[in-house]
Coordinates of C-alpha atoms in Angstrom, one line a residue:
M1 CA -0.1 0.1 0.1
T2 CA 1.4 3.3 -1.0
R3 CA 1.1 6.4 1.5
I4 CA 1.2 9.7 0.0
S5 CA 1.2 13.0 1.7
L6 CA -1.1 15.9 0.5
G7 CA 1.5 18.5 1.4
K8 CA 0.6 21.8 3.3
Q9 CA -2.7 22.4 1.9
N10 CA -4.1 19.2 3.7
P11 CA -1.3 17.3 6.0
S12 CA -3.6 14.2 6.1
N13 CA -2.5 11.0 4.9
V14 CA -4.4 9.3 2.1
Y15 CA -4.3 5.7 1.9
I16 CA -4.4 4.1 -1.4
D17 CA -6.6 1.1 -1.3
S18 CA -6.8 0.0 -5.0
I19 CA -5.8 1.5 -8.3
Y20 CA -8.6 1.6 -10.9
N21 CA -6.8 2.9 -14.0
E22 CA -3.3 2.8 -14.9
Y23 CA -1.9 5.5 -17.1
P24 CA 1.7 6.5 -17.6
L25 CA 0.6 10.0 -16.8
I26 CA -2.6 9.9 -15.0
R27 CA -3.7 7.5 -12.1
M28 CA -7.2 7.4 -10.5
V29 CA -7.4 5.9 -7.0
R30 CA -10.0 5.4 -4.4
T31 CA -9.3 6.6 -1.1
R32 CA -10.0 5.8 2.7
V33 CA -9.1 8.5 5.1
P34 CA -8.9 8.0 8.9
S35 CA -11.4 10.1 10.7
S36 CA -8.8 11.4 13.0
H37 CA -7.1 13.0 9.9
Q38 CA -10.1 14.5 8.5
D39 CA -10.3 18.2 8.1
S40 CA -12.9 20.1 9.9
G41 CA -15.1 20.4 6.8
G42 CA -14.9 16.8 6.4
F43 CA -13.7 17.0 2.8
M44 CA -11.6 14.0 2.7
D45 CA -14.3 11.4 3.4
E46 CA -14.3 7.6 2.6
G47 CA -14.9 7.1 -1.1
A48 CA -13.2 10.1 -2.4
V49 CA -11.2 10.0 -5.7
V50 CA -7.8 11.4 -6.3
L51 CA -6.4 11.9 -9.8
F52 CA -2.6 11.9 -10.1
S53 CA -0.4 13.2 -12.9
F54 CA 3.3 12.5 -12.9
H55 CA 5.9 15.1 -14.1
G56 CA 9.4 13.9 -13.1
K57 CA 9.6 13.9 -9.3
T58 CA 6.8 16.0 -8.9
I59 CA 3.1 14.6 -8.5
N60 CA 0.1 16.8 -9.2
A61 CA -3.1 15.7 -7.3
E62 CA -6.6 16.5 -8.0
C63 CA -8.9 15.3 -5.0
V64 CA -12.5 14.9 -5.5
S65 CA -14.7 14.0 -2.5
S66 CA -17.7 11.8 -2.8
R67 CA -19.9 15.0 -2.2
A68 CA -18.0 16.8 -4.9
L69 CA -18.7 13.9 -7.2
A70 CA -22.2 14.2 -6.6
R71 CA -22.4 17.8 -7.6
N72 CA -19.7 17.6 -10.4
R73 CA -17.3 20.0 -9.0
P74 CA -13.8 18.8 -8.0
D75 CA -11.7 20.6 -5.5
R76 CA -8.0 20.9 -6.1
Y77 CA -5.5 20.2 -3.4
G78 CA -2.4 21.2 -5.4
S79 CA 1.0 19.5 -5.9
V80 CA 2.3 16.8 -3.6
A81 CA 5.6 14.8 -3.5
D82 CA 6.4 11.2 -3.3
N83 CA 7.5 10.7 0.5
E84 CA 8.5 7.1 0.3
G85 CA 11.0 7.1 -2.6
Q86 CA 9.2 4.9 -4.5
N87 CA 9.8 4.9 -8.4
I88 CA 6.4 5.6 -9.7
H89 CA 7.5 5.5 -13.4
S90 CA 8.5 1.8 -12.9
L91 CA 4.8 0.9 -12.6
Q92 CA 4.0 -0.9 -15.8
P93 CA 1.4 1.2 -18.1
N94 CA -1.5 -0.4 -20.0
K95 CA -0.8 -1.6 -23.5
N96 CA -3.7 0.5 -24.6
H97 CA -2.8 3.6 -22.7
K98 CA -2.9 5.8 -25.8
D99 CA -6.3 4.9 -26.7
E100 CA -7.4 5.3 -22.9
V101 CA -5.8 8.9 -23.0
N102 CA -7.7 9.7 -26.2
Q103 CA -10.9 8.3 -24.7
L104 CA -10.2 10.6 -21.5
S105 CA -9.7 13.6 -23.7
S106 CA -12.7 13.0 -25.7
S107 CA -14.7 12.5 -22.5
K108 CA -13.3 16.0 -21.3
G109 CA -14.6 17.3 -24.5
S110 CA -18.1 15.8 -24.1
K111 CA -18.2 17.3 -20.5
S112 CA -17.5 20.7 -21.9
A113 CA -20.2 20.3 -24.5
E114 CA -22.6 19.2 -21.6
K115 CA -21.7 22.6 -19.7
K116 CA -23.1 24.4 -22.6
Q117 CA -26.3 22.7 -22.6
P118 CA -29.3 24.7 -20.7
R119 CA -29.7 23.6 -17.2
Q120 CA -32.5 21.3 -16.6
V121 CA -35.2 22.3 -14.2
G122 CA -36.6 19.7 -11.8
D123 CA -40.3 18.9 -11.1
I124 CA -40.0 18.9 -7.2
K125 CA -41.1 22.1 -5.7
Q126 CA -40.5 23.1 -2.1
G127 CA -43.5 24.6 -0.2
T128 CA -43.9 26.1 3.3
I129 CA -45.5 24.6 6.3
A130 CA -48.0 27.6 6.3
K131 CA -49.1 26.7 2.8
F132 CA -49.4 23.0 3.6
M133 CA -51.4 23.7 6.9
R134 CA -53.6 26.4 5.3
K135 CA -55.9 23.8 3.4
R136 CA -55.5 21.2 6.1
T137 CA -56.5 22.7 9.5
Q138 CA -58.6 19.8 10.1
L139 CA -55.4 17.8 11.1
V140 CA -55.2 19.9 14.3
G141 CA -58.9 19.8 15.1
F142 CA -60.4 22.6 13.1
E143 CA -62.8 20.3 11.1
T144 CA -66.3 21.3 10.5
G145 CA -68.7 20.3 13.4
L146 CA -69.5 21.0 16.8
N147 CA -66.1 20.2 18.1
K148 CA -64.7 23.3 16.0
H149 CA -66.2 25.6 18.6
T150 CA -64.3 23.5 21.2
Q151 CA -61.1 23.8 19.3
Y152 CA -60.9 27.6 19.3
A153 CA -61.6 27.5 23.1
I154 CA -58.9 25.1 23.7
E155 CA -56.2 27.0 21.8
F156 CA -56.7 30.4 23.1
L157 CA -57.6 29.6 26.8
D158 CA -54.4 27.4 27.2
N159 CA -52.5 30.2 25.8
A160 CA -54.3 32.7 28.1
I161 CA -53.5 30.5 31.2
D162 CA -49.9 30.0 30.4
A163 CA -49.7 33.8 30.0
L164 CA -51.2 34.4 33.4
E165 CA -48.7 31.8 35.1
S166 CA -45.8 33.4 33.5
W167 CA -47.1 36.8 34.7
W168 CA -47.1 35.3 38.4
W169 CA -43.9 33.6 38.1
R170 CA -42.0 36.5 36.7
K171 CA -43.4 39.1 39.1
K172 CA -41.2 40.0 42.0
R173 CA -43.8 41.6 44.1
K174 CA -46.7 39.3 44.1
P175 CA -50.2 40.9 44.1
R176 CA -52.2 40.6 47.3
I177 CA -55.2 38.3 46.5
G178 CA -57.6 36.6 48.8
D179 CA -58.1 32.8 49.2
Q180 CA -60.8 32.8 46.4
L181 CA -62.3 35.5 44.3
D182 CA -64.8 37.8 46.0
P183 CA -68.4 36.8 45.5
E184 CA -69.4 40.6 45.3
I185 CA -67.1 41.0 42.2
V186 CA -68.6 38.0 40.7
K187 CA -72.0 39.4 41.1
Q188 CA -70.9 42.9 39.7
I189 CA -69.4 41.3 36.5
R190 CA -72.4 39.1 35.9
D191 CA -74.8 42.0 36.4
K192 CA -72.9 44.0 33.9
L193 CA -72.9 41.4 31.3
E194 CA -76.2 40.0 31.7
G195 CA -78.2 43.0 32.7
K196 CA -80.3 43.2 36.1
T197 CA -83.8 43.2 34.6
I198 CA -83.9 40.1 32.4
D199 CA -83.6 36.5 33.7
S200 CA -80.5 35.7 31.7
I201 CA -80.9 31.9 31.9
A202 CA -84.5 31.9 30.5
R203 CA -83.4 34.3 27.7
S204 CA -80.5 32.4 26.7
K205 CA -82.8 29.2 26.7
K206 CA -85.3 30.8 24.6
L207 CA -82.7 32.0 22.1
E208 CA -81.2 28.6 21.9
K209 CA -84.6 27.2 21.1
D210 CA -85.2 29.9 18.5
A211 CA -81.9 28.9 16.8
K212 CA -82.7 25.4 16.7
A213 CA -86.2 26.1 15.2
G214 CA -84.3 28.1 12.4
R215 CA -85.3 31.4 13.6
E216 CA -82.9 34.2 13.1
L217 CA -81.4 35.7 16.2
N218 CA -81.0 39.4 16.8
I219 CA -77.7 39.9 15.3
P220 CA -76.1 43.3 15.4
P221 CA -76.0 44.9 12.1
R222 CA -72.9 44.5 9.9
Q223 CA -70.5 47.3 10.0
K224 CA -67.2 48.2 8.2
E225 CA -64.6 48.6 10.9
T226 CA -61.5 50.6 10.7
L227 CA -58.5 50.1 13.2
E228 CA -59.9 52.9 15.4
D229 CA -63.4 51.2 15.4
R230 CA -61.9 48.0 16.6
V231 CA -59.9 49.9 19.3
K232 CA -63.1 51.6 20.5
R233 CA -64.8 48.1 20.7
F234 CA -61.8 46.7 22.7
R235 CA -62.3 49.5 25.2
K236 CA -65.8 48.9 25.6
F237 CA -65.1 45.2 25.9
L238 CA -62.9 45.8 29.0
V239 CA -65.6 47.9 30.8
P240 CA -67.4 44.9 32.6
F241 CA -64.0 43.3 33.9
R242 CA -62.5 46.7 35.5
P243 CA -62.9 45.4 39.0
L244 CA -60.8 42.4 38.1
I245 CA -58.2 44.5 36.3
R246 CA -58.0 47.1 39.3
K247 CA -57.3 44.2 41.7
N248 CA -54.9 42.5 39.6
E249 CA -57.1 39.3 39.7
P250 CA -55.7 36.8 37.4
F251 CA -58.7 36.0 34.6
A252 CA -59.4 34.9 31.3
V253 CA -62.5 35.8 29.1
M254 CA -63.8 34.1 25.8
K255 CA -66.8 35.5 24.2
L256 CA -68.8 33.8 21.1
T257 CA -71.0 35.8 19.2
E258 CA -73.0 35.1 16.1
V259 CA -72.6 37.6 13.4
H260 CA -73.8 38.4 9.9
M261 CA -72.4 36.3 7.0
P262 CA -69.7 38.1 5.1
D263 CA -70.5 39.3 1.5
L264 CA -67.4 36.9 0.4
V265 CA -69.1 33.8 1.7
A266 CA -71.9 32.3 -0.8
V267 CA -75.0 31.9 1.3
D268 CA -76.4 29.1 -0.9
D269 CA -73.1 27.1 -0.7
E270 CA -73.0 27.6 3.1
E271 CA -76.9 27.1 3.9
G272 CA -77.3 25.9 7.4
F273 CA -73.8 27.5 8.5
K274 CA -73.2 30.6 10.8
V275 CA -70.5 33.1 11.3
Y276 CA -69.3 33.4 14.8
E277 CA -67.1 36.2 16.3
F278 CA -64.6 34.7 18.9
T279 CA -63.0 37.0 21.4
C280 CA -60.3 36.0 24.1
F281 CA -58.8 38.3 26.7
D282 CA -56.4 37.8 29.6
N283 CA -54.4 39.9 31.9
G284 CA -51.4 37.8 31.8
I285 CA -47.8 38.8 31.0
G286 CA -48.6 40.0 27.6
M287 CA -46.2 40.3 24.5
V288 CA -43.5 42.7 23.5
P289 CA -43.9 44.0 19.9
Q290 CA -41.3 41.6 18.7
D291 CA -43.1 38.5 20.0
L292 CA -46.6 40.0 18.8
E293 CA -44.9 39.9 15.1
K294 CA -44.3 36.3 15.5
F295 CA -47.8 35.4 17.1
G296 CA -49.7 33.3 14.6
I297 CA -46.8 32.2 12.7
Y298 CA -46.4 28.3 12.4
L299 CA -43.7 26.8 14.7
A300 CA -43.2 30.0 16.5
S301 CA -43.6 29.3 20.0
S302 CA -42.1 30.1 23.4
K303 CA -42.3 26.4 24.5
S304 CA -41.2 24.4 21.6
E305 CA -37.4 24.4 22.2
K306 CA -37.1 23.0 25.7
L307 CA -38.3 19.8 27.6
R308 CA -40.7 21.1 30.1
Q309 CA -44.2 20.5 31.4
T310 CA -46.4 22.7 29.4
R311 CA -50.0 22.8 27.9
G312 CA -48.7 22.7 24.4
S313 CA -45.3 23.1 22.7
Q314 CA -45.6 22.8 18.9
G315 CA -46.6 26.4 17.8
F316 CA -49.5 25.0 15.5
G317 CA -52.6 26.2 17.6
A318 CA -53.1 29.9 17.1
P319 CA -51.6 29.7 13.4
S320 CA -54.2 27.0 12.5
A321 CA -57.1 28.9 14.2
F322 CA -56.0 32.2 12.1
S323 CA -55.7 30.0 9.0
D324 CA -59.2 28.5 9.5
A325 CA -60.7 31.9 10.3
Q326 CA -59.2 33.6 7.1
N327 CA -60.2 30.2 4.9
T328 CA -63.8 30.5 5.9
T329 CA -64.5 34.3 6.2
G330 CA -61.8 36.2 4.5
K331 CA -61.7 38.5 7.8
P332 CA -58.5 39.8 9.4
I333 CA -57.3 39.1 12.9
F334 CA -57.3 41.8 15.4
T335 CA -54.7 41.7 18.3
V336 CA -53.9 44.0 21.2
S337 CA -51.2 43.1 23.7
K338 CA -49.2 44.9 26.3
R339 CA -46.1 43.6 28.1
M340 CA -45.8 43.6 31.9
G341 CA -44.2 46.9 33.0
S342 CA -44.9 48.6 29.3
K343 CA -46.8 51.7 29.2
Q344 CA -48.2 51.4 25.9
A345 CA -50.0 48.4 24.1
T346 CA -49.5 47.2 20.5
V347 CA -52.4 47.1 18.3
A348 CA -52.5 45.2 14.8
D349 CA -55.0 44.1 12.2
F350 CA -53.4 41.3 10.0
Y351 CA -53.8 38.4 7.7
T352 CA -51.3 35.5 7.9
T353 CA -49.9 34.4 4.6
T354 CA -48.8 30.9 3.0
E355 CA -45.4 32.1 3.0
N356 CA -45.6 32.1 6.8
T357 CA -45.5 35.9 7.2
K358 CA -48.0 38.5 8.2
D359 CA -49.8 41.0 5.9
Y360 CA -50.9 44.0 8.1
V361 CA -53.9 45.8 7.1
G362 CA -53.9 48.1 10.0
G363 CA -51.1 48.9 12.5
P364 CA -49.0 47.8 14.2
E365 CA -49.4 50.8 16.2
R366 CA -48.4 51.7 19.9
M367 CA -51.1 53.5 22.1
K368 CA -52.1 53.8 25.6
L369 CA -55.1 51.7 26.6
P370 CA -56.9 51.1 30.0
F371 CA -55.4 47.9 31.2
K372 CA -52.2 46.9 32.8
H373 CA -50.8 44.0 30.8
G374 CA -52.5 41.3 28.7
T375 CA -53.6 39.9 25.4
Y376 CA -56.7 40.4 23.4
V377 CA -57.5 38.4 20.1
R378 CA -60.6 38.8 17.9
L379 CA -61.4 36.8 14.9
N380 CA -64.4 35.2 12.8
Y381 CA -65.0 31.8 11.7
L382 CA -67.7 29.7 9.8
N383 CA -69.1 26.7 11.3
I384 CA -72.5 24.9 12.1
Q385 CA -74.8 26.1 14.7
Y386 CA -73.4 26.4 18.1
R387 CA -74.8 24.0 20.7
R388 CA -74.2 23.6 24.4
G389 CA -72.2 20.8 25.7
Y390 CA -68.8 21.3 23.7
A391 CA -67.0 24.6 24.4
D392 CA -68.8 25.4 27.7
I393 CA -67.9 22.0 29.1
Y394 CA -64.4 22.6 28.1
A395 CA -64.3 25.8 30.1
E396 CA -66.0 24.2 33.1
M397 CA -63.4 21.3 33.0
A398 CA -60.4 23.6 32.6
S399 CA -61.4 25.7 35.6
L400 CA -61.1 22.5 37.7
L401 CA -57.5 21.9 37.4
N402 CA -56.7 25.7 36.7
S403 CA -58.5 26.8 39.9
H404 CA -55.9 29.5 40.6
V405 CA -57.4 31.7 37.8
T406 CA -60.8 32.9 37.2
I407 CA -62.4 31.8 33.7
I408 CA -65.4 33.5 32.2
F409 CA -67.3 32.0 28.9
I410 CA -70.1 33.9 27.2
D411 CA -72.0 31.7 24.7
P412 CA -73.8 33.0 21.5
Y413 CA -77.0 32.8 23.5
G414 CA -75.9 35.5 26.0
E415 CA -75.5 32.9 29.0
V416 CA -72.6 34.0 31.1
H417 CA -70.4 31.2 32.9
I418 CA -68.2 32.5 35.5
Y419 CA -65.8 30.0 37.2
P420 CA -64.2 32.1 39.9
R421 CA -60.7 31.5 41.5
R422 CA -60.9 28.8 44.1
V423 CA -57.5 28.8 45.5
K424 CA -54.8 31.3 46.5
K425 CA -51.7 29.6 45.6
F426 CA -50.3 29.2 42.1
P427 CA -48.6 26.0 41.0
E428 CA -44.7 26.1 41.1
E429 CA -42.9 26.8 37.8
P430 CA -42.0 23.6 36.1
K431 CA -38.1 23.0 35.8
Y432 CA -36.5 22.5 32.4
A433 CA -35.6 18.8 32.1
Q434 CA -32.5 17.5 30.1
P435 CA -33.1 14.6 27.8
H436 CA -32.8 11.3 29.4
P437 CA -30.7 8.8 27.5
A438 CA -33.6 6.1 27.5
S439 CA -35.8 8.6 25.5
I440 CA -33.2 9.3 22.6
R441 CA -33.5 7.7 19.3
I442 CA -30.8 7.5 16.7
G443 CA -32.0 10.3 14.7
E444 CA -32.3 12.7 17.6
F445 CA -28.8 11.6 18.7
Q446 CA -27.4 12.6 15.3
D447 CA -29.3 15.9 15.5
L448 CA -27.7 16.5 18.9
L449 CA -24.4 15.7 17.5
R450 CA -24.5 18.2 14.7
E451 CA -26.0 21.0 16.8
T452 CA -23.9 20.9 19.8
K453 CA -21.7 23.6 20.8
E454 CA -19.5 21.3 23.0
R455 CA -15.9 20.9 21.8
T456 CA -15.3 17.2 22.9
V457 CA -17.4 13.9 22.9
R458 CA -17.0 13.7 26.8
S459 CA -18.6 17.2 27.3
F460 CA -21.4 16.3 24.6
L461 CA -22.5 13.2 26.4
T462 CA -22.3 14.8 30.0
K463 CA -24.0 18.0 29.5
A464 CA -26.5 17.1 26.7
F465 CA -28.2 14.3 28.9
T466 CA -29.2 14.0 32.4
R467 CA -28.0 11.0 34.5
L468 CA -24.9 10.8 32.4
S469 CA -21.7 11.2 34.4
S470 CA -18.2 11.3 33.0
N471 CA -17.4 7.9 34.0
K472 CA -20.4 6.7 32.2
A473 CA -19.2 8.6 29.1
K474 CA -15.9 7.1 29.3
D475 CA -17.6 3.5 29.5
I476 CA -19.7 4.5 26.4
V477 CA -16.7 5.5 24.3
K478 CA -14.8 2.4 25.3
A479 CA -17.5 0.0 24.4
A480 CA -17.8 1.9 21.0
N481 CA -14.0 1.6 20.5
A482 CA -14.2 -2.1 21.1
E483 CA -16.5 -2.5 18.2
L484 CA -14.6 -0.1 16.0
G485 CA -11.4 -2.1 16.8
K486 CA -13.1 -5.3 15.5
R487 CA -13.6 -3.6 12.1
H488 CA -10.1 -1.9 12.1
L489 CA -11.5 1.6 12.2
D490 CA -10.1 4.6 13.8
K491 CA -11.2 4.8 17.6
I492 CA -13.0 7.6 19.0
K493 CA -11.2 9.7 21.8
L494 CA -12.9 11.5 24.5
S495 CA -11.3 14.8 23.4
S496 CA -12.7 14.4 19.7
A497 CA -14.9 16.9 18.3
P498 CA -18.4 15.6 18.0
R499 CA -18.8 16.9 14.4
S500 CA -15.5 15.0 13.2
L501 CA -17.1 11.5 13.9
S502 CA -17.7 9.5 10.9
K503 CA -21.0 7.9 10.3
V504 CA -20.0 4.5 11.5
Q505 CA -18.4 6.1 14.5
V506 CA -21.8 7.9 15.3
E507 CA -23.7 4.8 15.0
L508 CA -21.4 2.5 17.1
L509 CA -21.2 5.4 19.6
Y510 CA -25.1 5.5 19.9
R511 CA -25.4 1.6 20.1
A512 CA -23.0 1.7 23.1
F513 CA -24.9 4.9 24.4
S514 CA -28.3 3.2 24.3
S515 CA -27.0 -0.3 25.7
E516 CA -26.0 1.3 28.9
D517 CA -28.2 1.3 32.0
Y518 CA -28.9 4.8 33.7
Y519 CA -30.6 6.1 36.9
S520 CA -34.2 7.1 36.4
P521 CA -34.7 10.7 35.3
P522 CA -35.2 13.3 38.1
T523 CA -38.8 13.7 39.1
D524 CA -38.5 17.5 40.2
T525 CA -39.8 18.5 36.9
V526 CA -43.4 17.2 37.6
V527 CA -45.7 19.7 39.1
P528 CA -49.1 17.8 40.0
V529 CA -52.2 19.7 41.3
G530 CA -51.7 18.2 44.8
E531 CA -54.3 16.0 46.7
E532 CA -55.5 19.1 49.0
V533 CA -56.2 21.5 46.0
F534 CA -57.7 18.8 43.9
Q535 CA -60.3 17.9 46.8
Q536 CA -61.0 21.6 47.7
T537 CA -61.8 22.3 44.0
I538 CA -64.2 19.5 43.3
K539 CA -66.0 20.1 46.6
M540 CA -66.6 23.7 45.8
A541 CA -67.7 23.0 42.2
Y542 CA -70.2 20.0 42.7
H543 CA -70.8 19.8 46.5
P544 CA -70.5 16.0 46.7
D545 CA -71.4 13.8 49.7
F546 CA -67.9 12.3 49.5
V547 CA -64.8 13.1 47.8
T548 CA -61.3 11.7 47.9
S549 CA -58.1 12.2 45.9
V550 CA -54.6 10.5 45.6
T551 CA -51.4 11.8 44.0
R552 CA -48.9 9.0 43.3
K553 CA -45.2 9.8 43.6
P554 CA -43.7 11.0 40.2
T555 CA -42.1 7.9 38.2
S556 CA -40.6 7.5 34.7
G557 CA -41.2 5.7 31.4
K558 CA -39.2 5.8 28.2
G559 CA -36.9 8.4 29.9
L560 CA -39.7 10.7 30.8
S561 CA -40.9 11.7 34.3
F562 CA -44.6 11.8 35.1
A563 CA -47.2 11.5 38.0
V564 CA -50.7 10.4 38.0
E565 CA -53.4 11.7 40.3
V566 CA -57.1 10.7 40.6
C567 CA -60.0 12.4 42.4
I568 CA -63.5 10.6 43.0
A569 CA -66.6 12.3 44.0
Y570 CA -70.1 10.7 44.8
G571 CA -73.5 12.0 45.7
G572 CA -74.5 15.4 46.6
E573 CA -75.5 17.7 43.8
I574 CA -73.9 15.2 41.3
E575 CA -76.6 13.8 39.0
P576 CA -76.5 10.5 37.5
A577 CA -74.7 10.6 34.2
T578 CA -76.6 9.4 30.9
S579 CA -73.3 8.5 29.3
A580 CA -69.6 7.2 30.3
P581 CA -67.9 10.4 29.0
M582 CA -69.9 12.4 31.6
V583 CA -68.5 10.2 34.5
L584 CA -64.7 10.1 33.6
W585 CA -62.9 13.4 33.0
R586 CA -59.2 13.1 31.7
F587 CA -56.6 15.9 31.9
V588 CA -53.1 16.1 30.6
N589 CA -50.8 18.8 32.2
R590 CA -54.2 20.5 33.5
V591 CA -55.8 20.4 29.9
P592 CA -59.2 18.7 29.6
K593 CA -59.1 15.8 27.0
L594 CA -62.7 15.5 25.6
R595 CA -61.9 13.3 22.6
D596 CA -60.3 9.9 21.8
N597 CA -61.7 8.2 24.8
S598 CA -61.4 4.5 24.0
D599 CA -57.5 5.1 22.9
C600 CA -56.6 6.4 26.2
A601 CA -54.7 4.4 28.7
T602 CA -56.3 6.2 31.7
W603 CA -59.8 5.3 30.1
K604 CA -58.8 1.7 29.7
A605 CA -57.4 1.5 33.4
C606 CA -60.8 2.9 34.6
T607 CA -62.7 0.1 32.7
M608 CA -60.3 -2.5 34.4
V609 CA -61.5 -1.4 38.1
N610 CA -64.3 -3.9 39.7
W611 CA -66.5 -1.2 40.4
K612 CA -69.1 -3.6 41.8
N613 CA -67.1 -4.2 44.7
Y614 CA -68.0 -0.6 45.5
K615 CA -71.7 -1.2 44.9
L616 CA -71.6 0.9 41.6
K617 CA -73.2 -0.1 38.5
T618 CA -71.3 0.2 35.2
F619 CA -72.0 1.2 31.5
D620 CA -71.3 -1.6 29.1
N621 CA -67.9 -0.5 28.5
G622 CA -67.0 -0.8 32.1
I623 CA -67.0 2.9 33.3
P624 CA -69.1 3.5 36.6
R625 CA -72.6 4.8 36.4
G626 CA -74.7 6.7 39.0
P627 CA -74.1 10.0 40.8
V628 CA -70.3 9.6 40.6
M629 CA -67.5 11.5 38.8
V630 CA -64.0 10.5 38.4
F631 CA -61.1 12.8 37.6
I632 CA -57.6 11.4 36.3
H633 CA -54.8 13.9 35.8
V634 CA -51.4 12.9 34.1
C635 CA -48.7 15.5 34.1
G636 CA -45.0 15.7 33.0
A637 CA -42.7 17.0 30.2
Y638 CA -43.9 15.5 26.9
V639 CA -46.4 13.0 28.2
H640 CA -48.6 13.4 25.2
V641 CA -46.1 11.3 23.2
M642 CA -45.7 8.6 25.5

């Protein structure tokens, strides 16, 4: 085997494995380069080709990497010298070397001719995630139907509660609030929203009955609004909630109103459909102007980059809601937001585009508005007639495990649902968790290697993962090197740069990494509701004769920590349910889950309990029946992917 050094431009050693063509002037060889000798760019890789031409005692080398071959662009490394003193000219040339040289020159001519030909254009086009999702909002729950009303409530109420918690955690001087919301304030708000002279419940039931009978509701007249008009409506919207704003009470409001069908929507094509105006406001932490610019952009999220117990993480909810609203009504989105500590709010009227950007039709403008901090969103969407038992149930269930905030929902028939704050204490802020080795797959491992800023393999392993010590990193590298030695490949050093590892080295390193045993992940990243708060909330909401709860100690599965807690209430004001979903209520990270019951592990676990031992009858699917309610909460980072 001949060893040739590539001189000053690349001091790496190229080992010639085999000579494919022998010419007296030109030789082509296939190379194998040890990973320890690769340059930082990884140019000299396995499978590269080197073209050598000999001129006396000087050898000119043209090195073409496998990647360069793929793009038809050789990279030159300059001249090199024979460092082993071998007489290259003594190699026997092919007998037909002249013909081969002629063929080579003719091939060069054909290549130059190919270069003159026009560049071909491929058929594959690259789109954007926004363009893909614009026509597929049903993938994230915005399909036409009663659940669509619920999906709007889910996306924006979750964001509102997240903002309220962020405000509380970041505020150094906590506001003084009572053990629960003052009932007098609740009465004031209800009077302003419903009016004192009309029985609001009777009125709302009559409106619902009229709507089912096909009679038109008393809808406000259609008006063209400027940005100033929208701001005036926002000021008017805040009036009933001033007692909450003045006292720094954490609250979120959702309002659903039926409005006139826009001119852009063909009435004949959408017979039986209605247009609804959805409004959501919270007095949470608010957004700075830079964050408000990203609000509604796909994959833009404050929670998607880190492993933490959150209500959502993908950055798909609000953008998909905006897409559905624009698809069905053609109306822009109106937002107002003021960051905690800021003197002015940012107001904007915009459309989101298929390029995943925003097209502003009003603003963004900075102005003073009568609230301290928070976010307001207003949009319009098309759907079938609203019916109780969906969005209102979601608001009710969300209030149970988020009893540290007040939730208000106003339905299209004017009925006001107020779920006041029932506890004083906010939950602890969840800690960020590092990935546990047991939860990492080969693709994620490769991505982490590419993206890491660590300079050595040892620091990468110990800092990128939890429960992985320096000694454990040493054992992993040792096990990987044992396999590399069997294949006569270069070994990995603990001081090697992570990006310098070859494909085979990465694969064997991951094999050793995933074969080790590790301690369970830390459980301080899990924040459950707690037995005391759980029981107190259910007692105040349903006044049962009997209630009990249990919170299990956090455990782990697939490298992810999680906790399970259950509360059961019986008797009192609880009425016997007519269906199983009205008995068992499931929650993930304090978020109610109202769909896909049969596929849920907690649902299956509940059906496996022998409820007859407790003198309870069951439905056909095994869920208990009678004046009983069961609440199951699973919490932890990324529990939705387990």
